[in-house]
């Protein structure tokens, strides 16, 4: 029996740790280097590194500006941010930065809003989904959506 504990290797462990470190460092640098008045408040949501560390896909969300304006500002400063990142990280290859607006978060917020509306008592179906031209426009045709009943297991029913 060996004296040292066997450590389980996590696939891509170093890759994930480096991506997290890049995300933390970039978040600080973006806050300092890119004015909020120009690109809005940028929040990094994820950094994905290629297996050879050559490219980093940086996903972000933005408040107070259009995503296109924020992407343009980030891409304009990408070379400078790369050089700052090179000074901070002590690795041989610092990845090229590619910035992408994270649409999944905004879609998720829209879906959550729609789910909350659907679960609100007294909300009418056309208020959630606009009627199509094929639907009748009579008020009698509007369906009222009631909230779902919570499921109670058979052994707990009274």
XYZ file of C-alpha atoms in Angstrom:
158
model
C 0.000 0.000 0.000
C 1.373 3.400 -0.938
C 1.961 6.105 1.617
C 0.486 8.844 -0.567
C -3.210 9.251 -1.198
C -4.309 8.763 -4.754
C -5.743 12.001 -6.097
C -8.537 11.703 -8.602
C -7.845 13.638 -11.763
C -10.648 15.837 -13.019
C -10.699 15.872 -16.829
C -9.708 19.358 -17.948
C -9.004 20.440 -14.361
C -6.148 22.758 -15.286
C -8.137 24.086 -18.219
C -11.072 24.962 -15.939
C -8.843 26.557 -13.294
C -7.085 28.673 -15.912
C -10.420 29.714 -17.464
C -11.654 30.790 -14.021
C -8.471 32.773 -13.377
C -8.738 34.481 -16.760
C -12.369 35.363 -16.014
C -11.439 36.929 -12.661
C -8.510 38.890 -14.057
C -10.423 40.084 -17.121
C -13.347 41.226 -14.985
C -11.008 43.469 -12.963
C -9.268 44.796 -16.060
C -12.500 45.543 -17.930
C -13.856 47.416 -14.930
C -10.724 49.591 -14.877
C -9.999 50.010 -18.577
C -13.393 50.368 -20.283
C -15.571 53.311 -19.192
C -19.127 52.423 -18.158
C -20.432 55.497 -19.984
C -19.226 54.015 -23.266
C -19.916 50.284 -23.026
C -22.269 49.955 -20.067
C -21.768 47.727 -17.051
C -20.137 44.545 -18.361
C -20.315 41.311 -16.399
C -18.396 38.254 -17.530
C -20.502 35.119 -17.342
C -18.119 32.476 -18.672
C -14.740 31.897 -20.284
C -14.184 28.820 -22.449
C -10.611 27.913 -23.350
C -9.532 25.828 -26.306
C -7.560 22.685 -25.476
C -4.295 24.258 -26.665
C -4.920 27.502 -24.702
C -4.715 29.498 -27.946
C -8.238 30.946 -27.887
C -10.611 32.079 -25.156
C -14.307 32.565 -25.860
C -15.414 35.221 -23.348
C -19.183 35.470 -22.756
C -20.617 38.569 -21.088
C -23.826 40.398 -20.244
C -24.275 44.152 -20.270
C -26.479 46.721 -18.550
C -26.889 50.296 -19.729
C -25.713 49.803 -23.305
C -26.535 47.882 -26.435
C -24.710 44.547 -26.769
C -23.275 45.585 -30.160
C -21.680 48.679 -28.630
C -20.198 46.608 -25.800
C -18.820 43.986 -28.219
C -17.223 46.736 -30.312
C -15.630 48.336 -27.228
C -14.316 44.997 -25.954
C -12.945 43.952 -29.337
C -11.260 47.348 -29.692
C -9.459 46.784 -26.371
C -8.891 43.015 -26.863
C -5.204 43.391 -27.770
C -4.524 45.653 -24.811
C -6.414 43.325 -22.434
C -4.380 40.420 -23.853
C -1.128 42.206 -23.064
C -2.289 42.995 -19.517
C -3.343 39.376 -19.074
C 0.091 38.246 -20.275
C 1.730 40.289 -17.497
C -0.571 38.791 -14.833
C -0.579 35.135 -15.831
C 2.601 33.143 -15.683
C 1.909 30.772 -18.545
C 3.616 30.240 -21.882
C 0.570 30.820 -24.101
C -1.951 33.514 -23.251
C -5.094 32.963 -25.314
C -6.449 35.326 -27.938
C -9.656 36.871 -26.585
C -12.935 36.558 -28.492
C -15.895 38.393 -26.913
C -19.504 37.226 -27.324
C -22.729 38.609 -25.865
C -24.350 35.914 -23.694
C -27.878 35.653 -25.057
C -28.757 32.626 -22.913
C -29.055 34.734 -19.776
C -31.397 37.267 -21.380
C -33.511 34.469 -22.909
C -33.658 32.811 -19.501
C -34.876 36.032 -17.896
C -37.614 36.369 -20.537
C -38.688 32.753 -19.989
C -38.762 33.229 -16.206
C -40.932 36.329 -16.660
C -43.337 34.397 -18.888
C -43.515 31.533 -16.379
C -44.264 33.981 -13.552
C -47.026 35.550 -15.646
C -48.512 32.138 -16.417
C -48.578 31.212 -12.741
C -50.220 34.472 -11.650
C -53.937 33.989 -10.861
C -56.308 35.886 -13.132
C -53.872 36.421 -15.990
C -55.561 35.960 -19.336
C -54.080 33.794 -22.068
C -53.790 36.646 -24.618
C -51.800 38.716 -22.141
C -49.147 36.010 -22.125
C -49.185 35.081 -25.800
C -50.515 37.530 -28.379
C -53.428 36.196 -30.387
C -52.760 35.179 -33.958
C -54.875 36.626 -36.766
C -56.639 33.247 -37.049
C -57.998 33.503 -33.480
C -61.307 35.166 -32.812
C -61.169 38.548 -31.120
C -64.253 38.060 -28.956
C -63.772 38.560 -25.243
C -65.692 35.300 -24.689
C -62.949 33.392 -26.505
C -60.301 34.476 -23.977
C -59.268 31.739 -21.608
C -58.346 32.433 -18.037
C -55.291 30.576 -16.846
C -55.331 29.379 -13.289
C -52.175 28.552 -11.355
C -51.131 24.926 -11.222
C -52.169 22.980 -8.159
C -49.238 21.780 -6.069
C -48.734 18.023 -6.256
C -49.344 16.212 -2.971
C -48.133 12.597 -2.727
C -50.867 9.987 -2.082
C -49.485 9.037 1.342
C -49.749 12.668 2.579
C -53.311 13.361 1.455
C -55.867 13.839 4.208
